[in-house]
CSV table of C-alpha atoms and ligand atoms in Angstrom, one decimal:
chain,number,residue,atom,x,y,z
A,80,UNK,CA,-5.1,17.4,15.9
A,81,UNK,CA,-7.3,20.1,14.5
A,82,UNK,CA,-9.2,18.7,11.5
A,83,UNK,CA,-12.7,18.9,10.2
A,84,UNK,CA,-13.9,15.7,8.5
A,85,UNK,CA,-14.9,16.3,4.9
A,86,UNK,CA,-17.2,13.8,3.3
A,87,UNK,CA,-17.8,14.1,-0.5
A,88,UNK,CA,-21.6,14.5,-0.8
A,89,UNK,CA,-24.0,12.4,-2.8
A,90,UNK,CA,-24.7,15.4,-5.0
A,91,UNK,CA,-21.0,15.8,-5.8
A,92,UNK,CA,-20.7,12.1,-6.6
A,93,UNK,CA,-23.8,12.1,-8.8
A,94,UNK,CA,-22.4,14.9,-10.8
A,95,UNK,CA,-19.3,12.8,-11.5
A,96,UNK,CA,-21.5,9.8,-12.3
A,97,UNK,CA,-23.4,11.9,-14.9
A,98,UNK,CA,-20.0,12.9,-16.4
A,99,UNK,CA,-19.0,9.2,-16.6
A,100,UNK,CA,-22.2,8.6,-18.6
A,101,UNK,CA,-21.4,11.5,-20.9
A,102,UNK,CA,-17.9,10.2,-21.5
A,103,UNK,CA,-19.3,6.7,-22.1
A,104,UNK,CA,-21.7,8.2,-24.7
A,105,UNK,CA,-18.8,10.0,-26.5
A,106,UNK,CA,-16.7,6.8,-26.5
A,107,UNK,CA,-19.7,4.7,-27.7
A,108,UNK,CA,-19.7,6.7,-30.9
A,109,UNK,CA,-16.1,5.8,-31.8
A,110,UNK,CA,-15.4,3.0,-34.3
A,111,UNK,CA,-13.3,1.1,-31.9
A,112,UNK,CA,-13.3,0.9,-28.1
A,113,UNK,CA,-10.8,3.3,-26.6
A,114,UNK,CA,-8.0,2.0,-24.5
A,115,UNK,CA,-6.5,3.1,-21.2
A,116,UNK,CA,-3.4,2.2,-19.2
A,117,UNK,CA,-3.0,2.7,-15.4
A,118,UNK,CA,0.5,2.3,-14.0
A,119,UNK,CA,0.9,2.2,-10.2
A,120,UNK,CA,3.9,3.0,-7.9
A,121,UNK,CA,4.0,2.8,-4.1
A,122,UNK,CA,2.0,1.1,-1.5
A,123,UNK,CA,-1.3,-0.9,-1.3
A,124,UNK,CA,-3.2,2.4,-0.7
A,125,UNK,CA,-2.1,3.4,-4.2
A,126,UNK,CA,-3.0,0.0,-5.6
A,127,UNK,CA,-6.5,0.5,-4.1
A,128,UNK,CA,-6.8,4.0,-5.6
A,129,UNK,CA,-5.7,2.7,-9.0
A,130,UNK,CA,-8.4,0.1,-8.9
A,131,UNK,CA,-10.9,3.0,-8.5
A,132,UNK,CA,-9.3,4.8,-11.4
A,133,UNK,CA,-9.7,1.7,-13.5
A,134,UNK,CA,-13.3,1.3,-12.2
A,135,UNK,CA,-14.1,4.8,-13.4
A,136,UNK,CA,-12.3,4.3,-16.7
A,137,UNK,CA,-14.3,1.1,-17.4
A,138,UNK,CA,-17.6,2.9,-16.6
A,139,UNK,CA,-16.5,5.5,-19.1
A,140,UNK,CA,-16.2,2.9,-21.8
A,141,UNK,CA,-12.4,2.3,-21.8
A,142,UNK,CA,-10.8,-1.1,-22.1
A,143,UNK,CA,-7.5,-1.7,-20.3
A,144,UNK,CA,-4.2,-2.2,-22.2
A,145,UNK,CA,-0.5,-2.6,-21.2
A,146,UNK,CA,0.7,-1.0,-24.4
A,147,UNK,CA,1.6,2.7,-23.9
A,148,UNK,CA,1.7,3.3,-27.6
A,149,UNK,CA,-1.9,2.2,-28.3
A,150,UNK,CA,-3.4,3.7,-25.1
A,151,UNK,CA,-5.8,6.7,-25.5
A,152,UNK,CA,-5.5,7.6,-21.9
A,153,UNK,CA,-2.5,6.9,-19.6
A,154,UNK,CA,-2.8,7.4,-15.8
A,155,UNK,CA,0.4,7.2,-13.7
A,156,UNK,CA,-0.4,6.9,-10.0
A,157,UNK,CA,2.8,8.0,-8.3
A,158,UNK,CA,4.6,7.5,-4.9
A,159,UNK,CA,6.7,10.0,-3.0
A,160,UNK,CA,8.0,7.9,-0.2
A,161,UNK,CA,11.6,7.6,-1.4
A,162,UNK,CA,13.7,9.5,-4.0
A,163,UNK,CA,14.3,6.4,-6.0
A,164,UNK,CA,10.6,5.8,-6.6
A,165,UNK,CA,10.3,9.5,-7.8
A,166,UNK,CA,13.2,9.2,-10.2
A,167,UNK,CA,11.6,6.1,-11.8
A,168,UNK,CA,8.3,7.9,-12.2
A,169,UNK,CA,10.0,11.0,-13.8
A,170,UNK,CA,12.1,8.8,-16.1
A,171,UNK,CA,9.0,6.9,-17.3
A,172,UNK,CA,6.9,10.1,-17.7
A,173,UNK,CA,9.8,11.6,-19.8
A,174,UNK,CA,9.7,8.6,-22.1
A,175,UNK,CA,6.0,9.1,-22.7
A,176,UNK,CA,6.8,12.1,-24.8
A,177,UNK,CA,7.5,9.5,-27.6
A,178,UNK,CA,4.1,7.9,-27.2
A,179,UNK,CA,2.4,11.3,-27.2
A,180,UNK,CA,4.3,12.2,-30.4
A,181,UNK,CA,3.2,9.0,-32.1
A,182,UNK,CA,-0.4,9.5,-30.9
A,183,UNK,CA,-1.1,13.2,-30.4
A,184,UNK,CA,-4.6,12.6,-29.1
A,185,UNK,CA,-3.2,10.6,-26.2
A,186,UNK,CA,-4.2,12.1,-22.7
A,187,UNK,CA,-1.5,11.6,-20.2
A,188,UNK,CA,-2.5,12.1,-16.5
A,189,UNK,CA,-0.3,12.0,-13.4
A,190,UNK,CA,-1.8,11.6,-9.9
A,191,UNK,CA,-1.0,10.2,-6.5
A,192,UNK,CA,1.3,11.3,-3.6
A,193,UNK,CA,4.1,12.8,-5.6
A,194,UNK,CA,1.8,15.3,-7.3
A,195,UNK,CA,0.9,16.6,-3.9
A,196,UNK,CA,4.5,17.6,-3.1
A,197,UNK,CA,5.1,21.4,-3.1
A,198,UNK,CA,6.6,22.5,-6.4
A,199,UNK,CA,6.0,19.2,-8.2
A,200,UNK,CA,3.0,20.3,-10.2
A,201,UNK,CA,5.0,23.4,-11.4
A,202,UNK,CA,7.9,21.1,-12.4
A,203,UNK,CA,5.5,18.9,-14.5
A,204,UNK,CA,3.9,22.0,-16.0
A,205,UNK,CA,7.2,23.4,-17.2
A,206,UNK,CA,9.3,20.4,-18.0
A,207,UNK,CA,6.8,17.7,-19.0
A,208,UNK,CA,4.6,19.5,-21.4
A,209,UNK,CA,3.1,16.3,-22.9
A,210,UNK,CA,1.3,15.7,-19.5
A,211,UNK,CA,-2.3,17.1,-19.7
A,212,UNK,CA,-3.7,16.4,-16.2
A,213,UNK,CA,-2.1,16.5,-12.8
A,214,UNK,CA,-4.1,15.8,-9.6
A,215,UNK,CA,-3.4,14.9,-6.0
A,216,UNK,CA,-4.8,12.0,-4.0
A,217,UNK,CA,-7.6,14.3,-2.5
A,218,UNK,CA,-9.0,15.0,-6.0
A,219,UNK,CA,-9.2,11.4,-7.2
A,220,UNK,CA,-13.0,11.3,-7.2
A,221,UNK,CA,-13.0,14.2,-9.8
A,222,UNK,CA,-11.1,12.2,-12.4
A,223,UNK,CA,-14.2,11.9,-14.7
A,224,UNK,CA,-14.6,15.7,-14.8
A,225,UNK,CA,-10.8,16.2,-15.6
A,226,UNK,CA,-11.0,13.6,-18.4
A,227,UNK,CA,-14.2,15.1,-20.0
A,228,UNK,CA,-12.6,18.5,-20.0
A,229,UNK,CA,-9.6,17.1,-21.9
A,230,UNK,CA,-11.8,15.2,-24.4
A,231,UNK,CA,-13.6,18.6,-25.1
A,232,UNK,CA,-10.2,20.2,-25.9
A,233,UNK,CA,-9.8,22.0,-22.6
A,234,UNK,CA,-6.6,23.5,-21.1
A,235,UNK,CA,-4.1,21.5,-19.1
A,236,UNK,CA,-5.3,20.7,-15.6
A,237,UNK,CA,-3.4,21.1,-12.3
A,238,UNK,CA,-5.5,20.3,-9.2
A,239,UNK,CA,-3.2,19.8,-6.3
A,240,UNK,CA,-4.1,22.4,-3.7
A,241,UNK,CA,-3.1,21.5,-0.1
A,242,UNK,CA,-5.9,19.7,1.8
A,243,UNK,CA,-6.5,17.6,4.9
A,244,UNK,CA,-8.3,15.2,2.6
A,245,UNK,CA,-11.7,13.8,2.3
A,246,UNK,CA,-13.7,10.5,2.6
A,247,UNK,CA,-15.4,9.4,-0.6
A,248,UNK,CA,-17.8,6.5,-0.7
A,249,UNK,CA,-19.3,4.7,-3.7
A,250,UNK,CA,-16.7,5.1,-6.4
A,251,UNK,CA,-16.6,2.1,-8.8
A,252,UNK,CA,-13.6,-0.3,-8.4
A,253,UNK,CA,-12.2,-2.6,-11.0
A,254,UNK,CA,-10.2,-5.1,-8.8
A,255,UNK,CA,-7.0,-6.7,-10.1
A,256,UNK,CA,-7.7,-10.1,-8.5
A,257,UNK,CA,-10.8,-12.2,-8.1
A,258,UNK,CA,-9.4,-13.7,-4.9
A,259,UNK,CA,-7.7,-10.9,-3.0
A,260,UNK,CA,-9.2,-7.5,-2.3
A,261,UNK,CA,-7.9,-4.3,-0.7
A,262,UNK,CA,-10.4,-2.6,1.7
A,263,UNK,CA,-9.2,0.8,2.8
A,264,UNK,CA,-10.6,1.6,6.3
A,265,UNK,CA,-9.0,4.9,6.8
A,266,UNK,CA,-6.9,7.5,5.0
A,267,UNK,CA,-4.0,9.8,5.9
A,268,UNK,CA,-1.7,9.8,8.8
A,269,UNK,CA,-1.2,12.0,11.9
A,270,UNK,CA,2.1,10.6,13.1
A,271,UNK,CA,4.6,12.7,11.4
A,272,UNK,CA,7.6,10.4,11.8
A,273,UNK,CA,10.4,12.7,11.1
A,274,UNK,CA,11.6,11.0,7.9
A,275,UNK,CA,8.2,10.5,6.3
A,276,UNK,CA,6.4,12.5,3.6
A,277,UNK,CA,3.1,10.6,3.8
A,278,UNK,CA,1.3,12.9,6.3
A,279,UNK,CA,2.1,15.9,4.1
A,280,UNK,CA,0.8,14.4,0.9
A,281,UNK,CA,-2.0,12.2,2.2
A,282,UNK,CA,-3.5,14.5,4.8
A,283,UNK,CA,-5.0,13.9,8.2
A,284,UNK,CA,-6.3,10.6,9.6
A,285,UNK,CA,-9.9,10.0,8.7
A,286,UNK,CA,-11.8,6.8,9.1
A,287,UNK,CA,-14.6,5.4,6.9
A,288,UNK,CA,-17.8,4.8,8.8
A,289,UNK,CA,-18.0,1.2,10.2
A,290,UNK,CA,-21.2,0.6,8.3
A,291,UNK,CA,-19.6,1.5,5.0
A,292,UNK,CA,-16.6,-0.8,5.7
A,293,UNK,CA,-18.8,-3.7,6.8
A,294,UNK,CA,-21.1,-3.3,3.8
A,295,UNK,CA,-18.1,-3.4,1.4
A,296,UNK,CA,-16.7,-6.4,3.3
A,297,UNK,CA,-20.0,-8.2,2.9
A,298,UNK,CA,-20.2,-7.4,-0.8
A,299,UNK,CA,-16.6,-8.8,-1.2
A,300,UNK,CA,-17.4,-12.0,0.6
A,301,UNK,CA,-20.6,-12.4,-1.4
A,302,UNK,CA,-18.6,-11.8,-4.7
A,303,UNK,CA,-16.3,-14.7,-3.7
A,304,UNK,CA,-13.2,-12.8,-2.4
A,305,UNK,CA,-11.3,-15.0,0.0
A,306,UNK,CA,-8.6,-12.7,1.3
A,307,UNK,CA,-9.5,-9.2,2.4
A,308,UNK,CA,-6.8,-6.8,3.5
A,309,UNK,CA,-7.9,-3.8,5.6
A,310,UNK,CA,-5.7,-0.8,4.7
A,311,UNK,CA,-4.6,2.3,6.5
A,312,UNK,CA,-1.2,4.0,7.3
A,313,UNK,CA,-1.9,3.3,11.0
A,314,UNK,CA,-5.0,1.0,11.3
A,315,UNK,CA,-4.8,1.1,15.1
A,316,UNK,CA,-6.0,4.7,14.9
A,317,UNK,CA,-9.2,3.6,13.2
A,318,UNK,CA,-12.3,5.2,14.6
A,319,UNK,CA,-10.7,7.9,16.7
A,320,UNK,CA,-12.4,10.5,14.5
A,321,UNK,CA,-15.8,8.8,14.5
A,322,UNK,CA,-18.5,9.4,17.0
A,323,UNK,CA,-19.6,5.8,17.5
A,324,UNK,CA,-16.7,4.6,19.6
A,325,UNK,CA,-15.8,1.6,17.4
A,326,UNK,CA,-12.1,0.9,17.3
A,327,UNK,CA,-10.0,-1.2,15.0
A,328,UNK,CA,-10.4,-4.4,17.1
A,329,UNK,CA,-14.2,-4.0,17.0
A,330,UNK,CA,-14.0,-3.6,13.3
A,331,UNK,CA,-12.1,-6.8,12.9
A,332,UNK,CA,-14.6,-8.6,15.1
A,333,UNK,CA,-17.5,-7.2,13.0
A,334,UNK,CA,-15.9,-8.4,9.8
A,335,UNK,CA,-15.1,-11.8,11.3
A,336,UNK,CA,-18.8,-12.2,12.1
A,337,UNK,CA,-19.7,-12.1,8.3
A,338,UNK,CA,-20.7,-15.7,7.3
A,339,UNK,CA,-18.3,-17.3,4.8
A,340,UNK,CA,-14.8,-18.8,4.5
A,341,UNK,CA,-12.3,-16.0,4.0
A,342,UNK,CA,-9.2,-14.4,5.6
A,343,UNK,CA,-8.9,-10.9,7.1
A,344,UNK,CA,-5.5,-9.3,6.9
A,345,UNK,CA,-4.6,-5.7,7.7
A,346,UNK,CA,-1.7,-3.3,7.4
A,347,UNK,CA,-0.1,-1.2,8.8
A,348,UNK,CA,-0.1,-1.3,12.6
A,349,UNK,CA,2.0,1.3,14.4
A,350,UNK,CA,3.7,-0.2,17.5
A,351,UNK,CA,2.7,2.8,19.7
A,352,UNK,CA,-1.0,2.0,19.2
A,353,UNK,CA,-1.0,-1.8,19.0
A,354,UNK,CA,-1.7,-3.8,22.2
A,355,UNK,CA,-3.6,-6.3,24.3
A,356,UNK,CA,-7.0,-5.7,22.7
A,357,UNK,CA,-5.7,-6.0,19.2
A,358,UNK,CA,-3.9,-9.3,19.9
A,359,UNK,CA,-6.7,-10.9,21.9
A,360,UNK,CA,-9.2,-10.0,19.2
A,361,UNK,CA,-6.9,-11.5,16.5
A,362,UNK,CA,-6.6,-14.6,18.6
A,363,UNK,CA,-10.3,-14.9,19.1
A,364,UNK,CA,-11.3,-14.2,15.4
A,365,UNK,CA,-11.0,-17.4,13.4
A,366,UNK,CA,-10.9,-15.6,10.1
A,367,UNK,CA,-8.1,-13.2,11.1
A,368,UNK,CA,-4.8,-14.1,9.5
A,369,UNK,CA,-2.0,-15.1,11.9
A,370,UNK,CA,0.2,-12.3,10.7
A,371,UNK,CA,1.1,-8.9,11.8
A,372,UNK,CA,3.2,-6.3,10.0
A,373,UNK,CA,4.7,-4.2,12.8
A,374,UNK,CA,7.4,-1.8,11.5
A,375,UNK,CA,10.1,-1.1,14.1
A,376,UNK,CA,12.3,1.2,11.9
A,377,UNK,CA,15.3,1.1,14.3
A,378,UNK,CA,16.6,-0.9,17.3
A,379,UNK,CA,18.1,2.2,18.9
A,380,UNK,CA,16.2,4.3,21.4
A,381,UNK,CA,18.0,7.5,20.4
A,382,UNK,CA,17.2,7.0,16.7
A,383,UNK,CA,13.6,6.0,17.5
A,384,UNK,CA,13.2,9.3,19.4
A,385,UNK,CA,14.8,11.3,16.6
A,386,UNK,CA,12.4,9.5,14.2
A,387,UNK,CA,9.5,10.6,16.4
A,388,UNK,CA,8.2,7.0,16.6
A,389,UNK,CA,7.0,7.3,20.2
A,390,UNK,CA,7.9,3.8,21.5
A,391,UNK,CA,11.2,2.3,22.7
A,392,UNK,CA,13.1,-0.8,21.8
A,393,UNK,CA,12.0,-2.3,25.1
A,394,UNK,CA,8.3,-1.5,24.6
A,395,UNK,CA,8.5,-2.9,21.0
A,396,UNK,CA,10.0,-6.2,22.3
A,397,UNK,CA,7.3,-6.4,25.0
A,398,UNK,CA,4.7,-6.0,22.2
A,399,UNK,CA,6.2,-8.9,20.3
A,400,UNK,CA,6.1,-11.0,23.5
A,401,UNK,CA,2.5,-10.1,23.9
A,402,UNK,CA,1.6,-11.0,20.3
A,403,UNK,CA,3.3,-14.3,20.6
A,404,UNK,CA,1.7,-15.1,24.0
A,405,UNK,CA,-1.7,-14.7,22.4
A,406,UNK,CA,-0.8,-16.5,19.1
A,407,UNK,CA,2.4,-18.6,19.4
A,408,UNK,CA,2.4,-19.3,15.7
A,409,UNK,CA,2.0,-15.7,14.6
A,410,UNK,CA,4.1,-14.6,11.6
A,411,UNK,CA,5.7,-11.2,12.3
A,412,UNK,CA,7.1,-9.0,9.5
A,413,UNK,CA,8.5,-5.5,9.8
A,414,UNK,CA,10.0,-2.4,8.1
A,415,UNK,CA,13.4,-0.9,9.0
A,416,UNK,CA,15.4,2.1,7.9
A,417,UNK,CA,19.2,2.0,7.7
A,418,UNK,CA,21.3,5.2,7.7
A,419,UNK,CA,18.9,7.6,9.4
A,420,UNK,CA,20.8,10.9,9.8
A,421,UNK,CA,23.5,10.5,12.4
A,422,UNK,CA,22.9,6.8,13.1
A,423,UNK,CA,26.2,5.5,14.5
A,424,UNK,CA,27.7,2.0,14.0
A,425,UNK,CA,26.6,1.1,17.6
A,426,UNK,CA,23.1,2.3,16.9
A,427,UNK,CA,23.0,0.2,13.7
A,428,UNK,CA,24.2,-2.8,15.8
A,429,UNK,CA,21.2,-2.2,18.1
A,430,UNK,CA,19.1,-2.7,15.0
A,431,UNK,CA,20.9,-6.0,14.1
A,432,UNK,CA,20.5,-7.2,17.7
A,433,UNK,CA,16.8,-6.5,17.6
A,434,UNK,CA,16.5,-8.4,14.4
A,435,UNK,CA,18.4,-11.4,16.0
A,436,UNK,CA,16.2,-11.2,19.1
A,437,UNK,CA,12.8,-11.0,17.4
A,438,UNK,CA,13.6,-13.3,14.4
A,439,UNK,CA,11.1,-11.7,12.0
A,440,UNK,CA,9.7,-13.9,9.3
A,441,UNK,CA,10.5,-11.2,6.7
A,442,UNK,CA,11.8,-7.7,6.7
A,443,UNK,CA,11.4,-4.8,4.3
A,444,UNK,CA,14.7,-2.9,4.5
A,445,UNK,CA,15.2,0.7,3.3
A,446,UNK,CA,18.1,3.1,3.1
A,447,UNK,CA,17.1,6.5,4.5
A,448,UNK,CA,16.0,8.8,1.7
A,449,UNK,CA,15.8,12.6,2.6
A,450,UNK,CA,12.3,14.0,1.7
A,451,UNK,CA,12.2,17.7,1.3
A,452,UNK,CA,10.0,19.4,4.0
A,453,UNK,CA,10.4,16.6,6.6
A,454,UNK,CA,12.5,17.3,9.8
A,455,UNK,CA,14.9,14.5,9.1
A,456,UNK,CA,15.9,16.0,5.7
A,457,UNK,CA,17.5,18.9,7.6
A,458,UNK,CA,19.4,16.8,10.2
A,459,UNK,CA,23.2,16.4,10.0
A,460,UNK,CA,24.0,13.2,8.1
A,461,UNK,CA,27.8,12.5,8.3
A,462,UNK,CA,27.8,8.9,7.1
A,463,UNK,CA,28.5,8.2,3.4
A,464,UNK,CA,26.2,6.4,1.0
A,465,UNK,CA,28.8,3.6,0.8
A,466,UNK,CA,28.8,3.2,4.6
A,467,UNK,CA,25.0,3.0,4.6
A,468,UNK,CA,25.1,0.4,1.8
A,469,UNK,CA,27.5,-1.7,3.8
A,470,UNK,CA,25.1,-1.7,6.8
A,471,UNK,CA,22.1,-2.4,4.5
A,472,UNK,CA,23.9,-5.4,3.0
A,473,UNK,CA,24.8,-6.7,6.5
A,474,UNK,CA,21.2,-6.4,7.6
A,475,UNK,CA,19.8,-8.1,4.5
A,476,UNK,CA,22.3,-11.0,4.9
A,477,UNK,CA,21.2,-11.4,8.6
A,478,UNK,CA,17.5,-11.4,7.7
A,479,UNK,CA,18.1,-13.8,4.8
A,480,UNK,CA,19.7,-16.3,7.1
A,481,UNK,CA,16.8,-16.0,9.6
A,482,UNK,CA,14.1,-16.2,6.9
A,483,UNK,CA,15.9,-19.3,5.4
A,484,UNK,CA,16.0,-21.0,8.8
A,485,UNK,CA,12.4,-20.2,9.6
A,486,UNK,CA,11.3,-21.4,6.2
A,487,UNK,CA,13.2,-24.7,6.7
A,488,UNK,CA,11.4,-25.4,9.9
A,489,UNK,CA,8.1,-25.6,7.9
A,490,UNK,CA,9.4,-28.7,6.0
A,491,UNK,CA,7.3,-31.8,6.8
A,492,UNK,CA,4.4,-29.8,8.3
A,493,UNK,CA,0.9,-29.5,6.9
A,494,UNK,CA,-0.8,-26.2,6.7
A,495,UNK,CA,-3.9,-24.6,5.1
A,496,UNK,CA,-3.3,-22.2,2.2
A,497,UNK,CA,-5.3,-20.0,-0.1
A,498,UNK,CA,-4.3,-20.6,-3.8
A,499,UNK,CA,-4.2,-17.1,-5.3
A,500,UNK,CA,-2.5,-17.1,-8.7
A,501,UNK,CA,-0.1,-18.6,-11.2
A,502,UNK,CA,3.6,-18.0,-11.7
A,503,UNK,CA,5.5,-19.8,-14.5
A,504,UNK,CA,5.0,-23.6,-13.8
A,505,UNK,CA,3.7,-23.1,-10.3
A,506,UNK,CA,0.4,-22.0,-8.6
A,507,UNK,CA,1.1,-19.5,-5.8
A,508,UNK,CA,-0.6,-19.7,-2.5
A,509,UNK,CA,-0.3,-18.1,1.0
A,510,UNK,CA,-0.5,-19.5,4.5
A,511,UNK,CA,-2.6,-17.7,7.1
A,512,UNK,CA,0.7,-16.1,8.1
A,513,UNK,CA,1.2,-14.8,4.6
A,514,UNK,CA,4.1,-17.1,3.7
A,515,UNK,CA,4.3,-17.8,-0.1
A,516,UNK,CA,3.9,-21.5,-0.9
A,517,UNK,CA,4.5,-22.6,-4.5
A,518,UNK,CA,2.6,-25.7,-5.7
A,519,UNK,CA,2.1,-27.8,-8.8
A,520,UNK,CA,-1.6,-28.2,-9.2
A,521,UNK,CA,-4.4,-27.6,-11.6
A,522,UNK,CA,-5.2,-24.0,-12.1
A,523,UNK,CA,-8.9,-24.6,-11.6
A,524,UNK,CA,-7.9,-24.6,-7.9
A,525,UNK,CA,-7.1,-20.8,-7.9
A,526,UNK,CA,-9.4,-19.2,-5.3
A,527,UNK,CA,-9.7,-22.3,-3.1
A,528,UNK,CA,-8.4,-23.1,0.3
A,529,UNK,CA,-6.3,-26.3,0.4
A,530,UNK,CA,-4.3,-28.3,2.9
A,531,UNK,CA,-0.7,-28.7,1.8
A,532,UNK,CA,2.4,-30.6,3.0
A,533,UNK,CA,5.5,-28.5,2.9
A,534,UNK,CA,8.2,-30.3,1.0
A,535,UNK,CA,11.0,-27.8,0.4
A,536,UNK,CA,11.9,-24.1,1.1
A,537,UNK,CA,14.4,-21.3,0.3
A,538,UNK,CA,14.9,-17.8,1.7
A,539,UNK,CA,11.8,-16.4,0.0
A,540,UNK,CA,9.3,-19.2,-0.4
A,541,UNK,CA,8.0,-22.6,0.6
A,542,UNK,CA,7.2,-25.4,-1.8
A,543,UNK,CA,4.4,-27.9,-1.1
A,544,UNK,CA,2.0,-30.5,-2.4
A,545,UNK,CA,-1.7,-30.8,-1.9
A,546,UNK,CA,-2.6,-33.5,0.7
B,809,LIG,N1,2.5,3.8,7.9
B,809,LIG,C1,3.4,2.7,7.9
B,809,LIG,C2,4.2,2.7,9.3
B,809,LIG,O1,4.2,3.6,10.0
B,809,LIG,O2,4.7,1.6,9.5
B,809,LIG,C3,4.5,2.8,6.9
B,809,LIG,C4,4.2,3.5,5.6
B,809,LIG,S1,5.6,3.9,4.6
B,809,LIG,C5,4.7,4.0,3.2
B,809,LIG,C6,6.4,2.3,4.4
B,809,LIG,C7,7.8,2.3,4.9
B,809,LIG,O3,8.6,3.1,4.1
B,809,LIG,C8,8.0,2.8,6.3
B,809,LIG,O4,7.7,1.9,7.3
B,809,LIG,C9,9.5,3.1,6.3
B,809,LIG,O5,10.2,2.0,6.7
B,809,LIG,C10,9.8,3.5,4.9
B,809,LIG,N2,10.1,4.9,4.7
B,809,LIG,C11,9.2,5.9,4.9
B,809,LIG,N3,9.9,7.1,4.6
B,809,LIG,C12,11.1,6.8,4.3
B,809,LIG,C13,12.3,7.5,4.0
B,809,LIG,N4,12.3,8.9,3.9
B,809,LIG,N5,13.4,6.9,3.7
B,809,LIG,C14,13.5,5.5,3.7
B,809,LIG,N6,12.4,4.8,4.0
B,809,LIG,C15,11.3,5.4,4.3
B,810,LIG,FE1,4.9,7.7,7.7
B,810,LIG,FE2,5.1,7.3,10.3
B,810,LIG,FE3,2.7,7.8,9.2
B,810,LIG,FE4,3.8,5.5,8.8
B,810,LIG,S1,3.1,6.3,10.7
B,810,LIG,S2,2.9,6.8,7.2
B,810,LIG,S3,6.0,6.0,8.7
B,810,LIG,S4,4.5,9.2,9.3
B,811,LIG,FE1,4.0,6.1,-1.5
B,811,LIG,FE2,1.9,7.5,-1.0
B,811,LIG,FE3,1.9,5.0,-0.4
B,811,LIG,S1,4.0,8.2,-0.7
B,811,LIG,S2,4.1,4.6,0.0
B,811,LIG,S3,2.0,5.8,-2.4
B,811,LIG,S4,0.9,6.6,0.7
């Protein structure tokens, strides 16, 4: 794939840092501290980007709020992966015309994948006139500059020109959790699955340098983070664009060597690139979580080929066998699409059969959503929405039965968990395999590893007590 790596230079970043200081000075002269709200849609990559936006906002003197009426700056970080997500965004952005009316100085910004879609910036320009700033994922590092221009009374900003994307190091990050951290290792995607918009809006695959990833991982461990998730659309491609020959397994091994008690997770792995080296590295690395998220999308070879996934049902099943031979206790989760254009009843049954055969611990199920500009959006699609919904419900019912059975088999066992938060009367925790365990314990234990006995379960969670 023809792509020139673009790294944002130290000079460019210093300019943005200077701007952050200027905005902080402007804000310091106000009587009360200004407030900002960042709302995030989509995947973990967007969550990680939003933490950077919050990091920049905090440096510029903003305090965070959840109230859209009192916010001085609102940033909506959008997702384009399915139509439903887009409609939710547009509905919520439309409703912000009321907050803007109540507080005319409010600066409303839209960013993220949806803004990078052809025609979307124009649609916002013409139909959502209360939105002042629109920028795509490749321009995130320029956010301070956009905000300053607005504070100085500048024109509306639309920065969404097509790009293969860049690598930016050193942006501040205000992380949501003190226990769990996202660590992007690469950006973009080269796979062009025929249904997916991500490669069009996120650009080409580009890896962060290993020394930058390792340095950030060390900082996270030093700061007390206990659960580090390495992020990329296809982490198994990590390093292919770097000169030093380090691949994703080497990166896991490097992070595993950092002293400290913490867990390494990662997502997402593409089945065409996962294999022996990844699984043997996971098995050898004591800090690597016993979990893999390995989306299969369909159990039918014809559909997989039409999706441009570049593996077969058989090779996928071999991969699952390989993972389990290295780590018999590994938790396996997956993504699946129901109702891909032209998927027949028999082909859907192949998907059900694969789910029965593998017995995933959990499944993320989606009904196909046509995305303008992708090949699948132009394929004949004779099945009705009702038919697709019926298949979707059958698949969810099957997976719920499997998840419930799998969870029941944990009852009576003891396992190590990381307590990561609170939810109503429970503390929440995760096993190494990422299973949710609800516990009643003192909240001072959040952020600690504990051994628990599993006492009960349902389809979605386990319940336990500290031993
Ligand atoms: N890069 C990851 C991979 O290849 O597995 C997935 C990233 S995508 C953000 C998450 C999931 O959304 C995909 O695995 C797929 O199941 C689903 N998805 C993507 N495009 C879709 C579409 N057009 N309609 C329905 N589901 C879609
Ligand atoms: Fe989309 Fe496929 Fe890339 Fe995943 S691998 S982001 S599904 S194109
Ligand atoms: Fe959505 Fe962009 Fe992630 S399209 S799923 S936020 S990469």
